GROMACS .gro file of C-alpha atoms in nm:
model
  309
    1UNK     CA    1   7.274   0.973  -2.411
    2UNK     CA    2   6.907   1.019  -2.611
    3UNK     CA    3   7.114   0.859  -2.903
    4UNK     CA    4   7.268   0.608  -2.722
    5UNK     CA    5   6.937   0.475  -2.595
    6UNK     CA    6   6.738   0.535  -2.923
    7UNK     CA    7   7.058   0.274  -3.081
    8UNK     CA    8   6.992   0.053  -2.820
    9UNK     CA    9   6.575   0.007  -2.842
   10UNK     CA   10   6.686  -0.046  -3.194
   11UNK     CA   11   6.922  -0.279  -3.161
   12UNK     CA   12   6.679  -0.445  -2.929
   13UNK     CA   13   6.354  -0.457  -3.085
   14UNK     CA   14   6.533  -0.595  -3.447
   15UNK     CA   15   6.652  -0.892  -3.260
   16UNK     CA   16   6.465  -1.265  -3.364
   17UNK     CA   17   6.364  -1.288  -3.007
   18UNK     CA   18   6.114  -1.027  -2.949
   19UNK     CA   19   5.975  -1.132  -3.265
   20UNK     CA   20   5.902  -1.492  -3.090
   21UNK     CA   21   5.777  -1.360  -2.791
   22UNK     CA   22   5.539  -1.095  -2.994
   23UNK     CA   23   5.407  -1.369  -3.176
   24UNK     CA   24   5.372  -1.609  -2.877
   25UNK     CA   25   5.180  -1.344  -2.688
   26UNK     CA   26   4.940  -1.282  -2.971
   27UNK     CA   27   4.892  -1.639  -3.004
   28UNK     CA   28   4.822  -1.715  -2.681
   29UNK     CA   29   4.580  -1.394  -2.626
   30UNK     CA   30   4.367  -1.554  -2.897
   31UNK     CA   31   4.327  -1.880  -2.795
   32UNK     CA   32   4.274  -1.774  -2.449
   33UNK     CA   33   3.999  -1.553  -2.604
   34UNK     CA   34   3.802  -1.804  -2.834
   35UNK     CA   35   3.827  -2.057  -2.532
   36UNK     CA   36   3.676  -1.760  -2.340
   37UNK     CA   37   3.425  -1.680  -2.577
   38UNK     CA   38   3.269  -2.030  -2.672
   39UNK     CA   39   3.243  -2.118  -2.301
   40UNK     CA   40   3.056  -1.854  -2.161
   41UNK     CA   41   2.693  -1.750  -2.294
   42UNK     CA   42   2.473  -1.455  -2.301
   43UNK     CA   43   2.180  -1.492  -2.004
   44UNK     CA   44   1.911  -1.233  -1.916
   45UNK     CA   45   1.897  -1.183  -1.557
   46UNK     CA   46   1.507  -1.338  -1.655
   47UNK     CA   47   1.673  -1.601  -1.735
   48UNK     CA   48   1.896  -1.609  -1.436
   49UNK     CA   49   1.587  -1.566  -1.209
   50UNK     CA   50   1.403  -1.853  -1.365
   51UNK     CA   51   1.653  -2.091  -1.323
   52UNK     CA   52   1.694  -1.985  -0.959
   53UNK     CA   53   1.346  -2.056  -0.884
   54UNK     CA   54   1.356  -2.387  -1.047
   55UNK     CA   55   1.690  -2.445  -0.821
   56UNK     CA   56   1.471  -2.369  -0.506
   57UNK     CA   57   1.226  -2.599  -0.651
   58UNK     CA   58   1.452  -2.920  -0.691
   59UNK     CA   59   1.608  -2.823  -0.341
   60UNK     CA   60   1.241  -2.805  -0.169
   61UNK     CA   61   1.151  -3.165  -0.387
   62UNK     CA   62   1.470  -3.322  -0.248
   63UNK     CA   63   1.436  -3.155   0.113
   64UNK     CA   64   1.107  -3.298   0.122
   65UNK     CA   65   1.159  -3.672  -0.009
   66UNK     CA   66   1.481  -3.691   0.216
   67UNK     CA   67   1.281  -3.622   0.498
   68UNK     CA   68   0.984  -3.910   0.379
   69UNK     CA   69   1.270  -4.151   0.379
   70UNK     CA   70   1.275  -4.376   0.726
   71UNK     CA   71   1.435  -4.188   0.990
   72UNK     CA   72   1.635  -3.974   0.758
   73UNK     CA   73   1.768  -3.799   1.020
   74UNK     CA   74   1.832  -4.046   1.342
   75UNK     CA   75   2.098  -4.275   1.360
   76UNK     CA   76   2.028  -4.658   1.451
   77UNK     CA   77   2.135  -4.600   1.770
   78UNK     CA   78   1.898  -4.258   1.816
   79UNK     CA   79   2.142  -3.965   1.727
   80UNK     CA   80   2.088  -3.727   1.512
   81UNK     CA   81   2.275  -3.747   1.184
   82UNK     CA   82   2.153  -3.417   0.998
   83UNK     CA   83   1.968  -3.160   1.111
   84UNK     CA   84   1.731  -3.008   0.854
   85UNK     CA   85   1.965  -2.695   0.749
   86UNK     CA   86   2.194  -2.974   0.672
   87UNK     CA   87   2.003  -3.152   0.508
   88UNK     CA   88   1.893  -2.851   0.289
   89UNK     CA   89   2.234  -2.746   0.224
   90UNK     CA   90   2.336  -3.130   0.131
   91UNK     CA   91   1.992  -3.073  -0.111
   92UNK     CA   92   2.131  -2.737  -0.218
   93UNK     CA   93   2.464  -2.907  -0.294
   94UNK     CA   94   2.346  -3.173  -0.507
   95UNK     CA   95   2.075  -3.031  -0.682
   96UNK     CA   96   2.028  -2.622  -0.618
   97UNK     CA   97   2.345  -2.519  -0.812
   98UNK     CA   98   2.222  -2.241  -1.091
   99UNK     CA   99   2.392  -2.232  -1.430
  100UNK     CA  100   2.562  -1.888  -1.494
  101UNK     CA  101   2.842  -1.911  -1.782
  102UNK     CA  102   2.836  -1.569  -1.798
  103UNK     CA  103   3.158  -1.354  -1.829
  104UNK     CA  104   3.193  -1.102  -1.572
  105UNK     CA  105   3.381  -0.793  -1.657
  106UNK     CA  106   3.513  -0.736  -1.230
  107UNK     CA  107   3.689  -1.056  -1.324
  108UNK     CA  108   3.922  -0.852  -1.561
  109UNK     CA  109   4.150  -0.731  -1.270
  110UNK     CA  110   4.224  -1.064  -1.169
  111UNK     CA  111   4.312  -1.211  -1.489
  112UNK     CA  112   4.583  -0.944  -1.484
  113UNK     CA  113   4.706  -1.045  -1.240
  114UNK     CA  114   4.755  -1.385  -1.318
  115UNK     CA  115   4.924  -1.299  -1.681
  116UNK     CA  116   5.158  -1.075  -1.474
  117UNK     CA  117   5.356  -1.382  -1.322
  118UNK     CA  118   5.409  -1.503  -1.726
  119UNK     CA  119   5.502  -1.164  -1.836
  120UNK     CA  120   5.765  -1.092  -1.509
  121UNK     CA  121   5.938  -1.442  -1.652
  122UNK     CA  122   5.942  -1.279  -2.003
  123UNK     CA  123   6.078  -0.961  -1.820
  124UNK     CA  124   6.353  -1.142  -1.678
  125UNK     CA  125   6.470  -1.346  -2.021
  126UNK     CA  126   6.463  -0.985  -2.254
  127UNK     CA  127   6.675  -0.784  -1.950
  128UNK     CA  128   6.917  -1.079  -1.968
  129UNK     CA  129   6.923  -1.179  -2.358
  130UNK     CA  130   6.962  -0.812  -2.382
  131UNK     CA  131   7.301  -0.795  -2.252
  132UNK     CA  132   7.424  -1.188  -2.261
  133UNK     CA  133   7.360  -1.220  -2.668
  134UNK     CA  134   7.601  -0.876  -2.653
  135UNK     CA  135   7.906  -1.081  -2.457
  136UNK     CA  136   7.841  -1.383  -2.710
  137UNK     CA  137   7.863  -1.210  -2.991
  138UNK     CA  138   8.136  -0.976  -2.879
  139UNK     CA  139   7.980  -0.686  -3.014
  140UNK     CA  140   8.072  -0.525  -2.682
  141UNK     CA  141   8.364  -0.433  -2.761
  142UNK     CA  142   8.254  -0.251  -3.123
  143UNK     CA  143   8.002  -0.054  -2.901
  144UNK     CA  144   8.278   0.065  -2.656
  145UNK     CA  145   8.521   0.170  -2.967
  146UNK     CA  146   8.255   0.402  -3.017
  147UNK     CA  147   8.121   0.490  -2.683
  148UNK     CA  148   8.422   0.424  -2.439
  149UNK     CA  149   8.186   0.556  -2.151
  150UNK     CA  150   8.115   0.250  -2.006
  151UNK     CA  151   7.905   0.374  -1.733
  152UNK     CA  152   7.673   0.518  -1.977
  153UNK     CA  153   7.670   0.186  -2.204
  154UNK     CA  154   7.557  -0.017  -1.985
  155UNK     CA  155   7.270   0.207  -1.833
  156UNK     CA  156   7.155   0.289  -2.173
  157UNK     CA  157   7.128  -0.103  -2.209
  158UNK     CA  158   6.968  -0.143  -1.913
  159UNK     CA  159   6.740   0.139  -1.961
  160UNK     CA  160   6.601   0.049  -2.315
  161UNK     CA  161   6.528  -0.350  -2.191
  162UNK     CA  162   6.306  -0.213  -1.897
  163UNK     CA  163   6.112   0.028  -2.166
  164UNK     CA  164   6.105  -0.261  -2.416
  165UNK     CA  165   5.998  -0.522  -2.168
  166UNK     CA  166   5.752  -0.253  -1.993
  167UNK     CA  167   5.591  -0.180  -2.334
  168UNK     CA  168   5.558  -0.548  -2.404
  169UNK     CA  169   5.381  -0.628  -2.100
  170UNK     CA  170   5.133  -0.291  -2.111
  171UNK     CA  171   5.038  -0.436  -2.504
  172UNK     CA  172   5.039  -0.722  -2.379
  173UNK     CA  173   4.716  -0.647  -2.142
  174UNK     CA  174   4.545  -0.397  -2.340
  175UNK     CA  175   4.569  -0.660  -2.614
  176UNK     CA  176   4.438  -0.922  -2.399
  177UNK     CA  177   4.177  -0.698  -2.234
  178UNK     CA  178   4.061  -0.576  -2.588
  179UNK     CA  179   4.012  -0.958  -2.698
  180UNK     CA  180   3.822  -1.045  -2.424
  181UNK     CA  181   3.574  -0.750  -2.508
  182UNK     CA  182   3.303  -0.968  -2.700
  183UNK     CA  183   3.265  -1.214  -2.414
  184UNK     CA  184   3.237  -0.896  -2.193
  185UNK     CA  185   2.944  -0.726  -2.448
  186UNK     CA  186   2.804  -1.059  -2.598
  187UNK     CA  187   2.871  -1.300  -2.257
  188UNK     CA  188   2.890  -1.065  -2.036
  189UNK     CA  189   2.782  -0.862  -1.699
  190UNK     CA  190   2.899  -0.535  -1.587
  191UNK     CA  191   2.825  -0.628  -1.227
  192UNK     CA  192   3.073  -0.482  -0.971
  193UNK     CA  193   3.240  -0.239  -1.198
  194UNK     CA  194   3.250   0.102  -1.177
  195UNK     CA  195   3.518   0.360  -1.078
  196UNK     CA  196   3.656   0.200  -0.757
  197UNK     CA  197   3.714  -0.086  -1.025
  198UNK     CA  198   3.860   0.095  -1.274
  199UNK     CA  199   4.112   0.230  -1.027
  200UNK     CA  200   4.207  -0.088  -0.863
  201UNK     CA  201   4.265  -0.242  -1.244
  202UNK     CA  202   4.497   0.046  -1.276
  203UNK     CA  203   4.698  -0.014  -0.951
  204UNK     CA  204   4.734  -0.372  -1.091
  205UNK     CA  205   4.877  -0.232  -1.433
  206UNK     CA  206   5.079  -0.016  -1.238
  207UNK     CA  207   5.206  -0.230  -0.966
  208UNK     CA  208   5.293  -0.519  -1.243
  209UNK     CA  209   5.477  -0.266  -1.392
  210UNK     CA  210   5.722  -0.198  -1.140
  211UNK     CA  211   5.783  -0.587  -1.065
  212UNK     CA  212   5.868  -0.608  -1.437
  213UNK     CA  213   6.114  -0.349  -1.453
  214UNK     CA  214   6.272  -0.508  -1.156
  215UNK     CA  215   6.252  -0.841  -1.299
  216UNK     CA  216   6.442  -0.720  -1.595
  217UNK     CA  217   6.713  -0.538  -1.428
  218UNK     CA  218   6.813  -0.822  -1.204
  219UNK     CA  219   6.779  -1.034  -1.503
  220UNK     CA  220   7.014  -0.777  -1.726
  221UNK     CA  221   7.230  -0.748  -1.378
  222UNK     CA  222   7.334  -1.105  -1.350
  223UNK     CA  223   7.376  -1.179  -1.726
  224UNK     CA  224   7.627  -0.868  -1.709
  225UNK     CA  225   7.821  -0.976  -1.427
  226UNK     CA  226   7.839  -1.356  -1.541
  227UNK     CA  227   7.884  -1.266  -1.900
  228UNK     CA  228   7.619  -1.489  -2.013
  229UNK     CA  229   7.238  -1.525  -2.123
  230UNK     CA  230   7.260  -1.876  -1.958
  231UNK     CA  231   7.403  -1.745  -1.643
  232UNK     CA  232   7.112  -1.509  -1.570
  233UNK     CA  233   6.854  -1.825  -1.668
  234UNK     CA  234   7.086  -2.079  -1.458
  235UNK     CA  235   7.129  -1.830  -1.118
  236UNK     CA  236   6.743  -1.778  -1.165
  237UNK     CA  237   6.640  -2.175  -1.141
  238UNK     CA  238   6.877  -2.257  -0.912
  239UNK     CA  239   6.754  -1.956  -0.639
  240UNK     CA  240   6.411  -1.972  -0.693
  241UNK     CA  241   6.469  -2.376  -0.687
  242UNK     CA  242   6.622  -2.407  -0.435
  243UNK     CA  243   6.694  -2.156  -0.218
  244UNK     CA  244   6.315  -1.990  -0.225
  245UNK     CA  245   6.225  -2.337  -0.153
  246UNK     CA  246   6.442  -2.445   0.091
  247UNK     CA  247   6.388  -2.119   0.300
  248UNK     CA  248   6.015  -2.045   0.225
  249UNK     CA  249   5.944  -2.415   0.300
  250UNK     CA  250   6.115  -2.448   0.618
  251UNK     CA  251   6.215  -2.105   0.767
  252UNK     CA  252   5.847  -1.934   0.734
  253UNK     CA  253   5.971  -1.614   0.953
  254UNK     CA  254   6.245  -1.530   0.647
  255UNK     CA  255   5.981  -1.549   0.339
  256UNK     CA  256   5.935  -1.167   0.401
  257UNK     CA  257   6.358  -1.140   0.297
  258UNK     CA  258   6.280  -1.358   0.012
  259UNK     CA  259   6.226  -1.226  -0.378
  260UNK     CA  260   5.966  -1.465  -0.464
  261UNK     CA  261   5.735  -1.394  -0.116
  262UNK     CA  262   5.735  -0.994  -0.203
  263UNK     CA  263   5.703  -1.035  -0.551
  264UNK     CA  264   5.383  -1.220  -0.412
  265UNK     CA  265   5.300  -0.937  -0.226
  266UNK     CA  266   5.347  -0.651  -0.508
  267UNK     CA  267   5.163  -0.820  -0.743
  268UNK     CA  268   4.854  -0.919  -0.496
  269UNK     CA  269   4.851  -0.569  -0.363
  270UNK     CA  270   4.789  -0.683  -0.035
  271UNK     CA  271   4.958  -0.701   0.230
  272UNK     CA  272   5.108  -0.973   0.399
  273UNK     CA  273   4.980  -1.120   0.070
  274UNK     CA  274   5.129  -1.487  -0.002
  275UNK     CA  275   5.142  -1.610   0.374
  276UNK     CA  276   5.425  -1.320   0.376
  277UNK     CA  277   5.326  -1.226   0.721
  278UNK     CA  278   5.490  -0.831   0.779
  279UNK     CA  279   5.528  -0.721   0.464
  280UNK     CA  280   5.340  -0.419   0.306
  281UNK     CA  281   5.341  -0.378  -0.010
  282UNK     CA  282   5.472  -0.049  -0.027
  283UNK     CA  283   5.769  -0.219   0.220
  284UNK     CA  284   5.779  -0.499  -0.049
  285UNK     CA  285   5.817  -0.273  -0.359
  286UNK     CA  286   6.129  -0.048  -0.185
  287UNK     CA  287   6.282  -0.387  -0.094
  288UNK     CA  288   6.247  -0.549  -0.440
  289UNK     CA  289   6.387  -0.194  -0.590
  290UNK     CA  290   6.679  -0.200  -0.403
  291UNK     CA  291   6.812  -0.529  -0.439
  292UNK     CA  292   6.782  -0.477  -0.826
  293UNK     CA  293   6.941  -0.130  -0.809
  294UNK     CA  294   7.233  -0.308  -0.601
  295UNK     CA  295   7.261  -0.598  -0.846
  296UNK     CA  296   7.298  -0.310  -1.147
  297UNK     CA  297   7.540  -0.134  -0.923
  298UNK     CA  298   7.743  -0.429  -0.890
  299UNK     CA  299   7.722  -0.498  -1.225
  300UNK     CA  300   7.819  -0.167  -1.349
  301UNK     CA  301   8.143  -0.154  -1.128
  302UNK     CA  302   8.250  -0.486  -1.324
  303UNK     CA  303   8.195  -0.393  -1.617
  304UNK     CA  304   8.405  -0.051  -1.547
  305UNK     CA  305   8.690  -0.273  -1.461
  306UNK     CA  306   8.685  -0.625  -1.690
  307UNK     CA  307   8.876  -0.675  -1.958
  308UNK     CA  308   8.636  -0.686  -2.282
  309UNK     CA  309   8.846  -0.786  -2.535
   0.00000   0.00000   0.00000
């Protein structure tokens, strides 16, 4: 079996399209970086205090003329329009706001978070591509001349596009974390980190983990069973098209049955997350694990008894 799955991370890893998405992920981690970089800047909390007070300033100048101004607060008819705290806050609104381009470092955990729903996607085409390109090509059928176990074939596949598309994604943040280092030292604050931070960045890593494993063995599940790269992509569009909208849309007390609504929920970490009311995310994680394990099951018993030739 360990040479089995060491053929197929080979096998994998050569192909054209890992290269594509490796380079598309480093590309896009740098630009994302340099856009990061030239539009934040490097303030002393001096700095930061200064501008505050002149904030207050302009919002006690404007408070103050406002209130010269002919019945500034009384309608025509004799109601009040604004009270003064509104009229301060409409002062604070148009003139108080303080200029901090700064890049905070506790934002970290939410930015991966949001490259997690990119990355599940990628997930999804690698578990699929993984097996599909292998019914194209028919080089099914060469494997199984000399591994006619075709339990173990196909969970060696499976296996070695959830460590491939795992490893991808984990890269994929370190890399992205690591490039957004000088705006962190140079542009940056600490604020609000520390090791309750550290650990929740973790549990984001983690959870995002286990929705892209799942994502790639439904993906790799449905290309098996229809045969086809395109069939995993097409089944994918059409359900989350359709079907997540139709039934997130219109039946709200079903979102918590639906893939999208606790994928929503695993990858928030909170729960109920995503207007999924009743859904934990430990509920949400078992749920999402099982239908993939019963899509691979599925697929697995076809591929036992299809013809591949």
């Amino acid at each position: 079996m360990t040479a089995l799955l060491a053929g197929e991370l080979r096998r994998l890893l050569s192909r054209r399209m890992i290269r594509v998405l490796v380079l598309l992920a480093v590309a896009g981690i740098v630009v994302a970086s340099v856009i990061t970089f030239f539009n934040t800047e490097g303030v002393s909390d001096a700095t930061l205090r200064r501008r505050t007070a002149e904030a207050e300033t302009r919002v006690t100048r404007c408070v103050q003329e406002s209130a010269r101004a002919p019945n500034p607060s009384v309608s025509p008819s004799g109601k009040p329009v604004m009270s003064f705290q509104d009229l301060r806050e409409m002062c604070r609104f148009r003139v108080g706001k303080v200029t901090d381009h700064r890049f905070e470092l506790s934002e970290l955990k939410g930015i991966l978070q949001g490259v997690t729903a990119p990355l599940v996607i990628v997930a999804w085409v690698i578990g699929a591509s993984s097996i599909g390109a292998e019914w194209q090509a028919r080089s099914i059928t060469t494997l199984l001349t000399w591994e006619p176990r075709r339990g173990r074939v196909l969970v060696a596949k499976v296996v070695a596009a959830m460590v491939a598309a795992c490893a991808f994604s984990l890269v994929s943040w370190a890399l992205l974390s690591a490039a957004l280092l000088p705006s962190a030292l140079l542009h940056g604050t600490t604020a609000g980190t520390g090791g309750g931070w550290l650990r929740s960045v973790g549990a984001v890593v983690l959870r995002g983990e286990l929705m892209i494993a799942i994502a790639t063995g439904v993906g790799f599940a449905v290309a098996s069973i229809g045969r086809n790269t395109a069939a995993a992509l097409g089944v994918g569009f059409a359900y989350f098209l359709v079907i997540e909208n139709v039934v997130g849309n219109y039946l709200a007390g079903y979102r918590r049955w639906l893939i999208l609504g606790n994928s929503i929920v695993l990858i928030s970490g909170k729960d109920s997350g995503g207007e999924v009311a009743g859904r934990s995310v430990l509920v949400a994680g078992i749920y999402l694990s099982a239908v993939a394990v019963v899509l691979l099951a599925v697929a697995v018993m076809a591929f036992q008894r299809r013809d591949v030739g």
